[in-house]
C-alpha positions as a Markdown table, in Angstrom:
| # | Residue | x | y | z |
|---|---|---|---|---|
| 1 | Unk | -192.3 | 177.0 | -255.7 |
| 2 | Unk | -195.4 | 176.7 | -257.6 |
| 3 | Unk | -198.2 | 174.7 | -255.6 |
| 4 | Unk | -200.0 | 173.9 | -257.7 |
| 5 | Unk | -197.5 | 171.7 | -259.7 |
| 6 | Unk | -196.3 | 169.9 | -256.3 |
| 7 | Unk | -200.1 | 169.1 | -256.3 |
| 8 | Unk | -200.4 | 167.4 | -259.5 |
| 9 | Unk | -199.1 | 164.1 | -260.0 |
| 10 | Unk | -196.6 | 164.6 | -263.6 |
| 11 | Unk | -194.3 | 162.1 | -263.2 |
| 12 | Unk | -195.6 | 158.5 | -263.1 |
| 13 | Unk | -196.8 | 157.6 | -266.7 |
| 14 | Unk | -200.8 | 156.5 | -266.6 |
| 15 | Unk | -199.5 | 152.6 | -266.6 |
| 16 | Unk | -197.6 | 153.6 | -263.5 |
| 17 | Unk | -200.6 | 155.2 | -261.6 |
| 18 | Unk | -202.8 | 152.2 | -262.5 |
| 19 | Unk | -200.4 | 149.7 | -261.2 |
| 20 | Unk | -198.6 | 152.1 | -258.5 |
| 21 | Unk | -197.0 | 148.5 | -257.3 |
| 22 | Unk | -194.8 | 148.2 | -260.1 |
| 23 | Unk | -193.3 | 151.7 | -259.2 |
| 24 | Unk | -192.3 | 150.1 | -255.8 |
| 25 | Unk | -190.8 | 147.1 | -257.6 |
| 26 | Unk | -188.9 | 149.2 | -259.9 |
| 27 | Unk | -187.5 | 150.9 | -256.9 |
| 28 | Unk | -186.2 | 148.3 | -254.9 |
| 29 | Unk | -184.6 | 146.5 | -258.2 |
| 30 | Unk | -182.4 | 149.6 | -257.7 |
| 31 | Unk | -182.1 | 150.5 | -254.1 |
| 32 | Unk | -181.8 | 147.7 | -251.3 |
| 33 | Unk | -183.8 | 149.0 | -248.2 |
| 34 | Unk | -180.6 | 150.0 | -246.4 |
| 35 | Unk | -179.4 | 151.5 | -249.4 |
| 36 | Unk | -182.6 | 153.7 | -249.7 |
| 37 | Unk | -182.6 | 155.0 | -246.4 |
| 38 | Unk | -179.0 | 155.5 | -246.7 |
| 39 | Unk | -179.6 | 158.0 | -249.6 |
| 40 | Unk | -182.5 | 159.5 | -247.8 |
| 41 | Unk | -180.2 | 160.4 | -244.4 |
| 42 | Unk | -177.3 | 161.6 | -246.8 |
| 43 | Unk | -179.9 | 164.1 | -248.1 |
| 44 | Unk | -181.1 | 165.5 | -244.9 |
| 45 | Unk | -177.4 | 165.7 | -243.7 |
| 46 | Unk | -176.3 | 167.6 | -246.6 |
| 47 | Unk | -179.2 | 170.2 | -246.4 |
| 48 | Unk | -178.5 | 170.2 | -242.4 |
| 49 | Unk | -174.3 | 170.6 | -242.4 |
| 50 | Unk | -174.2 | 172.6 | -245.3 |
| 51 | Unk | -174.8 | 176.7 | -245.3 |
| 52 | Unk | -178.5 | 177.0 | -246.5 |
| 53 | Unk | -181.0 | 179.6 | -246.2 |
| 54 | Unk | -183.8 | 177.3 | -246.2 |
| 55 | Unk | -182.5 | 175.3 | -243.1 |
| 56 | Unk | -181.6 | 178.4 | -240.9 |
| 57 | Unk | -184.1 | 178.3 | -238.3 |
| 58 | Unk | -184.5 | 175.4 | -235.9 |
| 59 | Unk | -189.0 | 175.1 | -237.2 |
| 60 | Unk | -187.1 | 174.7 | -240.5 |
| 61 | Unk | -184.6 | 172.0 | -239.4 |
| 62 | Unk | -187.4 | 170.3 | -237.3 |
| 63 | Unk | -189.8 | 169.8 | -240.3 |
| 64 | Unk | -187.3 | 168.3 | -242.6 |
| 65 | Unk | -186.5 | 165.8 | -240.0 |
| 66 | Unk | -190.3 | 165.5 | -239.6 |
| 67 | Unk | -190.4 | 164.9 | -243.3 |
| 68 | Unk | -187.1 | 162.2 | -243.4 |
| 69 | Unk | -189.2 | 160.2 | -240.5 |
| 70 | Unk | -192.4 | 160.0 | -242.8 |
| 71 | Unk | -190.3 | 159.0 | -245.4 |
| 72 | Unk | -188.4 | 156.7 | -244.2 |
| 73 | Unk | -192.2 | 155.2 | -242.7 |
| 74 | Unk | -193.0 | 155.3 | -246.5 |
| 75 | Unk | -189.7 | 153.4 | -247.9 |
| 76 | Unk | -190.5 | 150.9 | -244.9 |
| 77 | Unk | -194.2 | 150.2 | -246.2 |
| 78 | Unk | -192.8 | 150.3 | -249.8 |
| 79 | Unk | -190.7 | 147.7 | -249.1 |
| 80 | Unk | -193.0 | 145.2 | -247.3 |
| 81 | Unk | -195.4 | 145.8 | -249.9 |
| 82 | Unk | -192.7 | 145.4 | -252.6 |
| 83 | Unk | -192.0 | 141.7 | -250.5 |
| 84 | Unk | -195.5 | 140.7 | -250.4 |
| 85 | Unk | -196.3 | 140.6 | -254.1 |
| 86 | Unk | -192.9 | 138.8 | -254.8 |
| 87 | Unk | -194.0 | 135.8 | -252.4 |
């Protein structure tokens, strides 16, 4: 993987990265919070359950779940942020 792309960000237009709020709104008009952590678990069981190089050693297995954990933190502050500009 190239690191230096993972470090740039390319995908939110400029209006999104001024108001990063509206990406959060956007999200949740799509996902409900159960639905978004849903999505998230199915991911990590699909690269856990299925045969994959990446996930072959337990360090391996142990940072993804590390990863779904901050994640799911993130969707959880997303969404009470999301709920806080709506009142």
């Amino acid at each position: 993987q190239d690191s230096q792309h993972f470090s740039q960000i390319f995908r939110l237009p400029l209006e999104q990265q001024e108001k990063p709020k509206d990406v959060f709104r956007c999200f949740f008009i799509i996902y409900t919070l159960t639905g978004a952590k849903q999505k998230l678990a199915d991911c990590v069981e699909t690269a856990l359950t299925t045969d994959n190089e990446q996930y072959e050693c337990a360090n391996s297995r142990a940072a993804l779940l590390r990863f779904y954990h901050l994640m799911e933190d993130i969707i959880e502050a997303a969404y009470i942020v999301n709920n806080q500009e709506a009142k």
